Amino acid sequence: MRTLIKNAFVVSVDPAIRNIDGADILIEDGIIREIRPGIEAVAEQIDASGCIAIPGLVDTHRHLWEGGMRAVTADWSIYDFISNIRLFAARLFRAEDMYATALQGGLESINAGVTTVAEYCHNVRTPEHAEEGLRGVRETGLRAVWSYGITGLAKDQKAFASVDDRLAYLERFAAKEFASKAQLITLGVCPEETSLWGADVEAVRRQFDLARRLGARMFMHGNSRPDFNGNTRRDVVKLQRLGVLGPDLVMVHMCFTGADEWKMLGDAGSHVSYTPETEYQMGLGWPSATDPRAAGVNMCIGVDITANNSADMFFQLRCMLQVERARLIDEDKRVAFSRTPFDCSDALYWGTMAGAIALGLDHKIGSLTPGKAADIVLLRADDISLTGWNRRNPEATVIQQAGVHNVDTVLIDGVVQKINGRLVGDAARACRLQQQTTDYVRGEADALGGFDAPERVVFERLGYTAGLAALNERAAT
Ligand SMILES: [Zn+2]
């Protein structure tokens, strides 16, 4: 099984290889064997003339099931979101909806040049929800860390009586689905978020212990917003006290993180994944590229909620870079300045190598390097949108000017999943199933009063008594 990609402009994100104009990439048994101009080999050939080759993009935070409510959350704060989705609509999803959304979301990712997704599945309402969610991703050919959510909010599910029930099933799930290491999908675990911890911290410790025993990467939403009293959550301190920080933990959002907490994360080798578009919109604060860099914390980017935004990682990376620049320039206060803080090459790194490191997959993906898996994206750069592109700074073209429409060809583990701008997988079937899920979930939601609850209901579901008191006061005057 040999494939030869001919005549690409290679942007390797590997400091030893850097960028090479007119290079060929030889792939054998799914592995990149050689990158240089003028390779001759008997192989299936892909003509990459006019294309920029980049490593497949790595999305380090996503909830695939939420794709069944496309754009429903687009004008919501995090409180609307938790109330209307996690405390309400989540329970409407059947196992078949987990399959449909995973299938569609996986193909949507591949279409967008995203070759690896860290799925944070926090709607494991029954064992079948987990199994069907995983099956959907598996059928797409996407590389993934599929994370079993112990965390959950909607209270009406009956399949698991306790956290220990969830852990017992996780062990069976891991044995059944992840016994073979020779697969594209590896196991992750999302322990309970700190706002859901009860008095028994040992129950939390057992979640981390089991995840580590299973060799699973761990993911957790943290330090998203201060609590209803205005106090920062101090989630890193809580994890530190429990003794569970480590290099296998990826903290998500984290915009309200103290300097002491950044140091704890740096010392522990933990990672942070920002999801700029949802963070900017929903009031989760300012993601900072500066704080983790100063503390030596690896920082990467995720798409997060496709009930909100699309799976377009180009936009997430651009958004993160541009807003971080604006924030730093604003803080700087100089009248005149030259150059901007952070470069486009930093942003491309966040979306490739940094993501691979966070997922513990940097030996395999994240750069175009001989010996690594062939997760490769060819961007069509000779079309009307990129013609005349900047060959001296191709990272700038990739980050500032390219988009999903430029994703011409995608290989994952050496297998062609998109070619000449068309997905190889059955996109029509995925769209049909996704539409059925959307119709079902919308219908059920409408029968129960609709997704978009009024502020009073939102606050009631969240138990936000001060907010309810303020509403009452406003109504009385
Ligand atoms: Zn999330």
Short mmCIF file of C-alpha atoms and ligand atoms in Angstrom, two decimals:
data_model
loop_
_atom_site.label_atom_id
_atom_site.label_comp_id
_atom_site.label_asym_id
_atom_site.label_seq_id
_atom_site.Cartn_x
_atom_site.Cartn_y
_atom_site.Cartn_z
CA MET A 1 0.00 0.00 0.00
CA ARG A 2 1.92 3.00 -1.29
CA THR A 3 0.72 6.49 -2.08
CA LEU A 4 2.84 9.25 -3.56
CA ILE A 5 1.69 12.85 -3.23
CA LYS A 6 3.46 14.78 -5.99
CA ASN A 7 4.57 18.38 -6.09
CA ALA A 8 3.01 19.95 -3.01
CA PHE A 9 4.15 23.03 -1.15
CA VAL A 10 4.78 21.27 2.17
CA VAL A 11 4.20 23.17 5.42
CA SER A 12 5.41 20.49 7.79
CA VAL A 13 5.13 22.14 11.27
CA ASP A 14 8.29 20.12 11.98
CA PRO A 15 11.24 22.44 12.78
CA ALA A 16 13.68 19.92 11.29
CA ILE A 17 11.86 19.83 7.94
CA ARG A 18 10.19 23.28 7.83
CA ASN A 19 8.59 24.24 4.51
CA ILE A 20 9.55 22.75 1.13
CA ASP A 21 8.33 23.99 -2.24
CA GLY A 22 7.61 21.30 -4.83
CA ALA A 23 8.01 18.35 -2.50
CA ASP A 24 6.70 14.81 -2.83
CA ILE A 25 5.38 12.80 0.13
CA LEU A 26 5.75 9.01 0.03
CA ILE A 27 3.30 7.07 2.20
CA GLU A 28 3.62 3.35 2.91
CA ASP A 29 1.16 1.35 5.03
CA GLY A 30 -0.34 4.57 6.36
CA ILE A 31 3.02 5.99 7.46
CA ILE A 32 4.90 8.95 5.95
CA ARG A 33 8.20 7.48 4.69
CA GLU A 34 9.84 10.38 2.90
CA ILE A 35 9.33 14.07 2.12
CA ARG A 36 11.51 15.66 -0.56
CA PRO A 37 11.39 16.81 -4.16
CA GLY A 38 11.78 14.22 -6.90
CA ILE A 39 10.72 10.95 -5.23
CA GLU A 40 10.24 8.15 -7.77
CA ALA A 41 8.20 5.16 -6.60
CA VAL A 42 5.65 2.68 -7.82
CA ALA A 43 2.62 3.98 -5.98
CA GLU A 44 -0.88 5.40 -6.27
CA GLN A 45 -0.23 9.02 -7.24
CA ILE A 46 -2.01 12.15 -6.07
CA ASP A 47 -1.13 15.28 -8.04
CA ALA A 48 -0.78 18.10 -5.51
CA SER A 49 0.32 20.79 -7.96
CA GLY A 50 -1.17 24.08 -6.80
CA CYS A 51 -1.75 22.71 -3.31
CA ILE A 52 -0.35 23.45 0.14
CA ALA A 53 0.11 20.29 2.23
CA ILE A 54 -0.41 20.72 5.96
CA PRO A 55 -0.74 18.24 8.83
CA GLY A 56 -4.38 17.32 9.50
CA LEU A 57 -5.94 19.76 11.95
CA VAL A 58 -6.50 18.56 15.52
CA ASP A 59 -9.68 19.66 17.30
CA THR A 60 -9.15 19.11 21.03
CA HIS A 61 -12.67 19.81 22.28
CA ARG A 62 -15.97 18.90 20.72
CA HIS A 63 -19.43 17.59 21.68
CA LEU A 64 -20.56 15.76 18.58
CA TRP A 65 -24.13 15.10 19.81
CA GLU A 66 -24.84 18.83 20.01
CA GLY A 67 -24.58 19.01 16.22
CA GLY A 68 -28.17 17.78 16.16
CA MET A 69 -29.34 21.28 17.13
CA ARG A 70 -27.51 23.33 14.55
CA ALA A 71 -27.38 27.07 15.35
CA VAL A 72 -30.04 26.69 18.06
CA THR A 73 -27.62 28.12 20.65
CA ALA A 74 -26.10 30.84 18.46
CA ASP A 75 -27.45 33.78 20.47
CA TRP A 76 -27.22 32.24 23.93
CA SER A 77 -25.13 32.81 27.02
CA ILE A 78 -23.65 29.85 28.91
CA TYR A 79 -26.64 29.99 31.28
CA ASP A 80 -29.13 29.59 28.44
CA PHE A 81 -26.95 26.80 27.17
CA ILE A 82 -26.71 24.82 30.40
CA SER A 83 -30.39 25.31 31.15
CA ASN A 84 -31.82 24.63 27.70
CA ILE A 85 -29.41 21.99 26.41
CA ARG A 86 -27.73 20.14 29.25
CA LEU A 87 -30.67 20.34 31.68
CA PHE A 88 -33.39 20.01 29.04
CA ALA A 89 -32.70 18.95 25.46
CA ALA A 90 -29.97 16.42 26.36
CA ARG A 91 -32.61 14.01 27.63
CA LEU A 92 -34.43 14.06 24.29
CA PHE A 93 -31.54 12.35 22.52
CA ARG A 94 -31.94 8.63 21.81
CA ALA A 95 -29.05 6.27 21.14
CA GLU A 96 -29.76 6.49 17.40
CA ASP A 97 -29.40 10.28 17.62
CA MET A 98 -25.96 9.81 19.17
CA TYR A 99 -25.05 7.67 16.16
CA ALA A 100 -26.43 10.12 13.59
CA THR A 101 -24.74 13.17 15.12
CA ALA A 102 -21.42 11.35 15.45
CA LEU A 103 -21.57 10.17 11.86
CA GLN A 104 -22.43 13.63 10.52
CA GLY A 105 -19.97 15.39 12.84
CA GLY A 106 -17.16 13.03 11.88
CA LEU A 107 -17.69 13.60 8.18
CA GLU A 108 -18.13 17.35 8.71
CA SER A 109 -14.74 17.35 10.43
CA ILE A 110 -13.00 15.45 7.64
CA ASN A 111 -14.60 17.76 5.10
CA ALA A 112 -13.11 20.71 7.01
CA GLY A 113 -9.57 19.28 7.10
CA VAL A 114 -9.86 18.17 10.72
CA THR A 115 -8.34 14.70 10.94
CA THR A 116 -8.47 14.23 14.72
CA VAL A 117 -11.24 15.18 17.14
CA ALA A 118 -11.31 14.90 20.91
CA GLU A 119 -14.95 14.00 21.48
CA TYR A 120 -16.25 15.00 24.94
CA CYS A 121 -19.40 12.91 25.14
CA HIS A 122 -21.34 14.20 28.12
CA ASN A 123 -24.64 12.66 27.14
CA VAL A 124 -24.01 9.01 28.03
CA ARG A 125 -27.58 8.47 29.21
CA THR A 126 -27.49 4.72 28.65
CA PRO A 127 -24.75 2.26 27.62
CA GLU A 128 -26.24 2.35 24.10
CA HIS A 129 -25.70 6.10 23.92
CA ALA A 130 -21.97 5.53 24.35
CA GLU A 131 -21.82 2.57 21.98
CA GLU A 132 -23.80 4.28 19.23
CA GLY A 133 -21.87 7.55 19.58
CA LEU A 134 -18.62 5.66 19.20
CA ARG A 135 -19.93 3.59 16.28
CA GLY A 136 -20.89 6.76 14.40
CA VAL A 137 -17.38 8.21 14.62
CA ARG A 138 -15.77 4.87 13.83
CA GLU A 139 -17.67 4.59 10.54
CA THR A 140 -16.31 7.92 9.28
CA GLY A 141 -12.60 7.02 9.31
CA LEU A 142 -11.80 10.00 11.54
CA ARG A 143 -9.04 9.73 14.12
CA ALA A 144 -10.46 10.49 17.56
CA VAL A 145 -10.09 10.39 21.27
CA TRP A 146 -13.59 9.29 22.22
CA SER A 147 -14.22 10.46 25.76
CA TYR A 148 -16.76 8.82 27.99
CA GLY A 149 -18.50 11.46 30.07
CA ILE A 150 -19.05 10.55 33.69
CA THR A 151 -20.24 14.09 34.05
CA GLY A 152 -23.87 14.84 33.22
CA LEU A 153 -26.61 17.20 34.29
CA ALA A 154 -30.12 16.19 33.19
CA LYS A 155 -31.42 14.17 36.12
CA ASP A 156 -34.10 11.94 34.66
CA GLN A 157 -32.00 9.11 33.25
CA LYS A 158 -32.50 5.70 34.80
CA ALA A 159 -29.71 3.58 33.30
CA PHE A 160 -27.09 4.59 35.84
CA ALA A 161 -28.09 4.89 39.50
CA SER A 162 -24.76 6.34 40.63
CA VAL A 163 -21.31 7.46 39.54
CA ASP A 164 -20.01 4.03 40.52
CA ASP A 165 -22.53 2.50 38.11
CA ARG A 166 -21.09 4.71 35.39
CA LEU A 167 -17.58 3.60 36.31
CA ALA A 168 -18.54 -0.08 36.27
CA TYR A 169 -19.96 0.33 32.77
CA LEU A 170 -16.88 2.30 31.68
CA GLU A 171 -14.71 -0.72 32.53
CA ARG A 172 -16.90 -2.99 30.43
CA PHE A 173 -17.06 -0.42 27.62
CA ALA A 174 -13.25 -0.11 27.58
CA ALA A 175 -12.77 -3.89 27.53
CA LYS A 176 -15.31 -4.33 24.76
CA GLU A 177 -14.44 -1.40 22.50
CA PHE A 178 -10.81 -0.52 23.18
CA ALA A 179 -9.10 -3.85 23.76
CA SER A 180 -7.29 -3.44 20.46
CA LYS A 181 -4.74 -0.63 20.43
CA ALA A 182 -4.44 -0.89 16.65
CA GLN A 183 -7.30 1.46 15.87
CA LEU A 184 -7.82 5.09 15.00
CA ILE A 185 -9.91 5.82 18.08
CA THR A 186 -8.52 5.81 21.59
CA LEU A 187 -10.39 6.09 24.87
CA GLY A 188 -10.77 9.29 26.85
CA VAL A 189 -12.68 10.03 30.04
CA CYS A 190 -14.43 13.19 31.25
CA PRO A 191 -14.55 13.06 35.05
CA GLU A 192 -17.33 14.99 36.78
CA GLU A 193 -16.94 18.74 36.58
CA THR A 194 -16.19 20.37 39.94
CA SER A 195 -19.59 22.12 40.15
CA LEU A 196 -21.17 18.65 40.27
CA TRP A 197 -18.87 17.19 42.92
CA GLY A 198 -20.67 16.02 46.06
CA ALA A 199 -19.23 15.83 49.55
CA ASP A 200 -17.53 12.50 48.77
CA VAL A 201 -14.29 13.49 47.05
CA GLU A 202 -13.19 9.88 47.02
CA ALA A 203 -15.89 9.28 44.40
CA VAL A 204 -14.09 11.85 42.23
CA ARG A 205 -10.72 10.27 42.88
CA ARG A 206 -12.07 6.90 41.77
CA GLN A 207 -12.95 8.45 38.39
CA PHE A 208 -9.39 9.64 37.82
CA ASP A 209 -7.94 6.38 39.12
CA LEU A 210 -10.01 4.28 36.73
CA ALA A 211 -9.27 6.56 33.76
CA ARG A 212 -5.55 6.23 34.45
CA ARG A 213 -5.76 2.49 34.92
CA LEU A 214 -7.41 2.30 31.49
CA GLY A 215 -4.72 4.54 29.99
CA ALA A 216 -7.37 7.11 29.00
CA ARG A 217 -6.72 10.79 28.35
CA MET A 218 -8.83 13.00 30.63
CA PHE A 219 -10.76 16.15 29.77
CA MET A 220 -12.61 18.56 32.01
CA HIS A 221 -14.43 21.87 31.60
CA GLY A 222 -12.88 24.18 34.19
CA ASN A 223 -12.70 27.78 35.43
CA SER A 224 -15.37 28.74 32.91
CA ARG A 225 -17.06 31.54 34.84
CA PRO A 226 -17.15 32.75 38.42
CA ASP A 227 -19.97 31.22 40.49
CA PHE A 228 -23.26 33.00 41.25
CA ASN A 229 -21.56 34.84 44.13
CA GLY A 230 -18.88 36.19 41.81
CA ASN A 231 -16.14 33.92 43.16
CA THR A 232 -13.73 32.31 40.71
CA ARG A 233 -14.06 28.54 40.72
CA ARG A 234 -10.44 27.68 41.53
CA ASP A 235 -10.88 24.32 39.83
CA VAL A 236 -7.14 23.75 39.46
CA VAL A 237 -6.66 24.21 43.19
CA LYS A 238 -9.41 21.63 43.81
CA LEU A 239 -7.74 19.16 41.45
CA GLN A 240 -4.34 19.85 42.97
CA ARG A 241 -5.68 19.16 46.48
CA LEU A 242 -7.11 15.90 45.22
CA GLY A 243 -3.71 15.06 43.74
CA VAL A 244 -5.08 14.28 40.28
CA LEU A 245 -3.36 16.84 38.02
CA GLY A 246 -1.07 15.27 35.46
CA PRO A 247 0.28 15.32 31.88
CA ASP A 248 -2.70 13.22 30.75
CA LEU A 249 -5.24 15.92 31.67
CA VAL A 250 -6.65 18.53 29.27
CA MET A 251 -8.52 21.39 30.95
CA VAL A 252 -11.07 23.17 28.78
CA HIS A 253 -12.02 26.90 28.70
CA MET A 254 -10.04 28.05 31.77
CA CYS A 255 -10.41 31.78 31.04
CA PHE A 256 -10.78 32.55 34.77
CA THR A 257 -7.55 30.88 35.90
CA GLY A 258 -5.29 32.46 38.53
CA ALA A 259 -1.51 32.86 38.10
CA ASP A 260 -0.95 30.31 40.88
CA GLU A 261 -3.21 27.85 39.07
CA TRP A 262 -1.34 28.31 35.78
CA LYS A 263 1.85 27.44 37.64
CA MET A 264 0.23 24.29 39.06
CA LEU A 265 -0.81 23.24 35.56
CA GLY A 266 2.67 23.96 34.21
CA ASP A 267 4.34 21.98 37.01
CA ALA A 268 1.98 19.05 36.41
CA GLY A 269 2.42 19.11 32.61
CA SER A 270 -1.35 19.46 32.08
CA HIS A 271 -2.80 21.10 28.96
CA VAL A 272 -5.42 23.74 28.16
CA SER A 273 -7.86 23.67 25.27
CA TYR A 274 -9.63 26.90 24.40
CA THR A 275 -12.72 27.10 22.22
CA PRO A 276 -12.62 30.77 21.24
CA GLU A 277 -15.90 31.11 19.41
CA THR A 278 -18.10 29.73 22.21
CA GLU A 279 -16.01 31.46 24.86
CA TYR A 280 -16.34 34.90 23.25
CA GLN A 281 -20.05 34.46 22.68
CA MET A 282 -21.26 32.77 25.83
CA GLY A 283 -19.47 34.89 28.40
CA LEU A 284 -16.75 32.40 29.27
CA GLY A 285 -14.09 35.12 29.34
CA TRP A 286 -10.98 35.89 27.32
CA PRO A 287 -8.90 32.91 26.23
CA SER A 288 -5.27 33.93 26.68
CA ALA A 289 -2.39 32.51 24.68
CA THR A 290 -0.04 34.53 26.86
CA ASP A 291 -0.82 32.99 30.27
CA PRO A 292 -0.24 29.34 29.34
CA ARG A 293 2.91 30.23 27.37
CA ALA A 294 4.33 32.07 30.39
CA ALA A 295 3.56 29.09 32.65
CA GLY A 296 4.86 26.48 30.21
CA VAL A 297 1.39 25.01 29.65
CA ASN A 298 0.68 23.47 26.25
CA MET A 299 -2.29 25.26 24.65
CA CYS A 300 -4.57 24.01 21.88
CA ILE A 301 -7.94 24.78 20.30
CA GLY A 302 -11.33 23.12 19.89
CA VAL A 303 -14.56 23.69 18.00
CA ASP A 304 -16.76 22.81 21.01
CA ILE A 305 -20.45 23.26 20.24
CA THR A 306 -21.73 22.70 16.72
CA ALA A 307 -25.20 23.66 17.96
CA ASN A 308 -23.53 27.04 17.94
CA ASN A 309 -20.79 27.34 15.32
CA SER A 310 -19.44 25.19 12.53
CA ALA A 311 -16.58 22.68 12.65
CA ASP A 312 -14.30 25.16 10.85
CA MET A 313 -10.94 25.05 12.67
CA PHE A 314 -9.42 27.65 10.34
CA PHE A 315 -11.83 30.16 11.79
CA GLN A 316 -11.23 29.09 15.40
CA LEU A 317 -7.46 29.49 14.99
CA ARG A 318 -7.80 32.85 13.22
CA CYS A 319 -10.28 34.08 15.79
CA MET A 320 -8.00 33.11 18.70
CA LEU A 321 -4.97 34.73 17.08
CA GLN A 322 -6.66 37.99 16.10
CA VAL A 323 -8.45 38.60 19.39
CA GLU A 324 -5.33 37.76 21.39
CA ARG A 325 -3.42 40.29 19.30
CA ALA A 326 -6.11 42.92 19.86
CA ARG A 327 -6.10 42.28 23.60
CA LEU A 328 -2.30 42.50 23.92
CA ILE A 329 -2.00 45.58 21.71
CA ASP A 330 -4.73 47.26 23.76
CA GLU A 331 -2.95 46.42 27.02
CA ASP A 332 0.36 47.67 25.63
CA LYS A 333 -0.85 51.31 25.35
CA ARG A 334 2.05 52.43 23.13
CA VAL A 335 1.13 55.11 20.57
CA ALA A 336 2.99 53.39 17.74
CA PHE A 337 4.26 49.86 17.34
CA SER A 338 5.72 47.52 14.75
CA ARG A 339 4.66 43.90 14.18
CA THR A 340 1.94 42.07 16.11
CA PRO A 341 2.20 39.75 19.09
CA PHE A 342 1.97 36.09 18.05
CA ASP A 343 2.44 34.94 14.45
CA CYS A 344 0.30 32.88 12.10
CA SER A 345 2.81 30.06 12.56
CA ASP A 346 1.88 30.04 16.27
CA ALA A 347 -1.78 29.62 15.34
CA LEU A 348 -1.03 26.76 12.94
CA TYR A 349 0.99 25.11 15.72
CA TRP A 350 -1.98 25.39 18.14
CA GLY A 351 -4.17 23.61 15.59
CA THR A 352 -1.71 20.81 14.82
CA MET A 353 1.28 19.93 17.06
CA ALA A 354 -0.09 21.45 20.26
CA GLY A 355 -3.30 19.49 19.81
CA ALA A 356 -1.35 16.30 19.16
CA ILE A 357 0.70 16.86 22.33
CA ALA A 358 -2.44 17.49 24.40
CA LEU A 359 -3.94 14.23 23.20
CA GLY A 360 -0.73 12.27 23.80
CA LEU A 361 -0.51 11.54 20.07
CA ASP A 362 2.48 13.70 19.10
CA HIS A 363 4.56 10.60 18.31
CA LYS A 364 1.98 9.85 15.63
CA ILE A 365 0.37 13.07 14.33
CA GLY A 366 0.63 16.87 14.45
CA SER A 367 3.36 17.38 11.86
CA LEU A 368 4.39 16.06 8.46
CA THR A 369 7.34 13.99 9.59
CA PRO A 370 8.69 10.68 8.23
CA GLY A 371 7.67 7.93 10.66
CA LYS A 372 4.39 9.61 11.62
CA ALA A 373 0.95 8.58 10.41
CA ALA A 374 -0.13 10.10 7.11
CA ASP A 375 -2.82 12.52 8.36
CA ILE A 376 -2.45 15.06 5.58
CA VAL A 377 -4.59 17.89 4.21
CA LEU A 378 -4.06 19.38 0.75
CA LEU A 379 -5.36 22.92 0.42
CA ARG A 380 -6.18 24.08 -3.09
CA ALA A 381 -4.15 27.30 -3.35
CA ASP A 382 -4.37 28.09 -7.08
CA ASP A 383 -8.07 28.93 -7.11
CA ILE A 384 -9.73 32.33 -7.06
CA SER A 385 -9.60 32.55 -3.23
CA LEU A 386 -5.84 31.96 -2.74
CA THR A 387 -4.16 32.68 -6.07
CA GLY A 388 -0.97 34.73 -5.64
CA TRP A 389 -0.59 33.38 -2.10
CA ASN A 390 2.42 34.30 0.01
CA ARG A 391 5.02 31.60 -0.57
CA ARG A 392 7.41 33.23 1.89
CA ASN A 393 4.88 32.90 4.70
CA PRO A 394 2.55 30.04 3.83
CA GLU A 395 1.36 29.77 7.45
CA ALA A 396 -0.18 33.23 6.98
CA THR A 397 -2.07 31.99 3.94
CA VAL A 398 -3.30 28.92 5.81
CA ILE A 399 -4.46 30.82 8.89
CA GLN A 400 -5.59 34.19 7.56
CA GLN A 401 -6.94 33.32 4.14
CA ALA A 402 -7.71 29.64 3.74
CA GLY A 403 -10.98 28.02 4.74
CA VAL A 404 -12.99 24.84 4.45
CA HIS A 405 -13.62 25.61 0.76
CA ASN A 406 -9.88 25.16 0.10
CA VAL A 407 -9.76 21.65 1.60
CA ASP A 408 -9.23 19.60 -1.54
CA THR A 409 -7.86 16.29 -0.26
CA VAL A 410 -7.73 14.64 3.16
CA LEU A 411 -5.83 11.51 4.15
CA ILE A 412 -6.15 9.91 7.58
CA ASP A 413 -3.72 7.14 8.45
CA GLY A 414 -2.83 7.07 4.77
CA VAL A 415 -6.43 6.47 3.68
CA VAL A 416 -7.96 9.00 1.29
CA GLN A 417 -11.14 10.35 2.94
CA LYS A 418 -11.68 13.37 0.67
CA ILE A 419 -10.36 13.94 -2.84
CA ASN A 420 -10.87 16.68 -5.42
CA GLY A 421 -13.10 18.47 -2.93
CA ARG A 422 -15.47 15.52 -2.39
CA LEU A 423 -15.86 13.27 0.65
CA VAL A 424 -15.28 9.57 0.05
CA GLY A 425 -17.71 8.61 2.86
CA ASP A 426 -21.48 8.52 2.36
CA ALA A 427 -22.31 12.14 3.12
CA ALA A 428 -25.84 11.88 1.73
CA ARG A 429 -26.76 9.15 4.23
CA ALA A 430 -25.20 11.10 7.10
CA CYS A 431 -27.21 14.19 6.12
CA ARG A 432 -30.43 12.18 5.93
CA LEU A 433 -29.93 10.63 9.39
CA GLN A 434 -28.88 13.96 10.86
CA GLN A 435 -32.00 15.61 9.50
CA GLN A 436 -34.16 12.87 11.07
CA THR A 437 -32.47 13.50 14.42
CA THR A 438 -32.91 17.24 14.08
CA ASP A 439 -36.62 16.86 13.23
CA TYR A 440 -37.17 14.45 16.12
CA VAL A 441 -35.33 16.51 18.75
CA ARG A 442 -36.94 19.77 17.62
CA GLY A 443 -40.39 18.16 17.63
CA GLU A 444 -39.93 16.78 21.14
CA ALA A 445 -38.53 20.08 22.38
CA ASP A 446 -41.44 22.01 20.87
CA ALA A 447 -43.94 19.67 22.51
CA LEU A 448 -42.33 20.55 25.86
CA GLY A 449 -42.36 24.30 25.31
CA GLY A 450 -39.38 24.76 22.96
CA PHE A 451 -35.62 25.17 23.34
CA ASP A 452 -35.65 28.82 24.13
CA ALA A 453 -36.93 29.13 27.71
CA PRO A 454 -37.56 32.62 29.16
CA GLU A 455 -34.96 34.02 31.55
CA ARG A 456 -37.04 33.12 34.62
CA VAL A 457 -37.16 29.43 33.63
CA VAL A 458 -33.44 29.48 32.82
CA PHE A 459 -32.67 30.84 36.29
CA GLU A 460 -35.08 28.41 37.98
CA ARG A 461 -33.45 25.40 36.33
CA LEU A 462 -30.02 26.66 37.39
CA GLY A 463 -31.15 27.47 40.94
CA TYR A 464 -29.92 31.05 40.54
CA THR A 465 -31.85 32.59 43.46
CA ALA A 466 -30.22 36.04 43.29
CA GLY A 467 -31.15 36.25 39.59
CA LEU A 468 -34.74 35.26 40.34
CA ALA A 469 -34.92 37.86 43.12
CA ALA A 470 -33.67 40.51 40.69
CA LEU A 471 -36.34 39.50 38.17
CA ASN A 472 -39.02 39.71 40.88
CA GLU A 473 -37.80 43.14 41.91
CA ARG A 474 -37.80 44.32 38.31
CA ALA A 475 -41.37 42.99 37.86
CA ALA A 476 -42.55 44.79 41.05
CA THR A 477 -41.26 48.23 40.00
ZN ZN B 1 -17.41 21.81 26.02
#
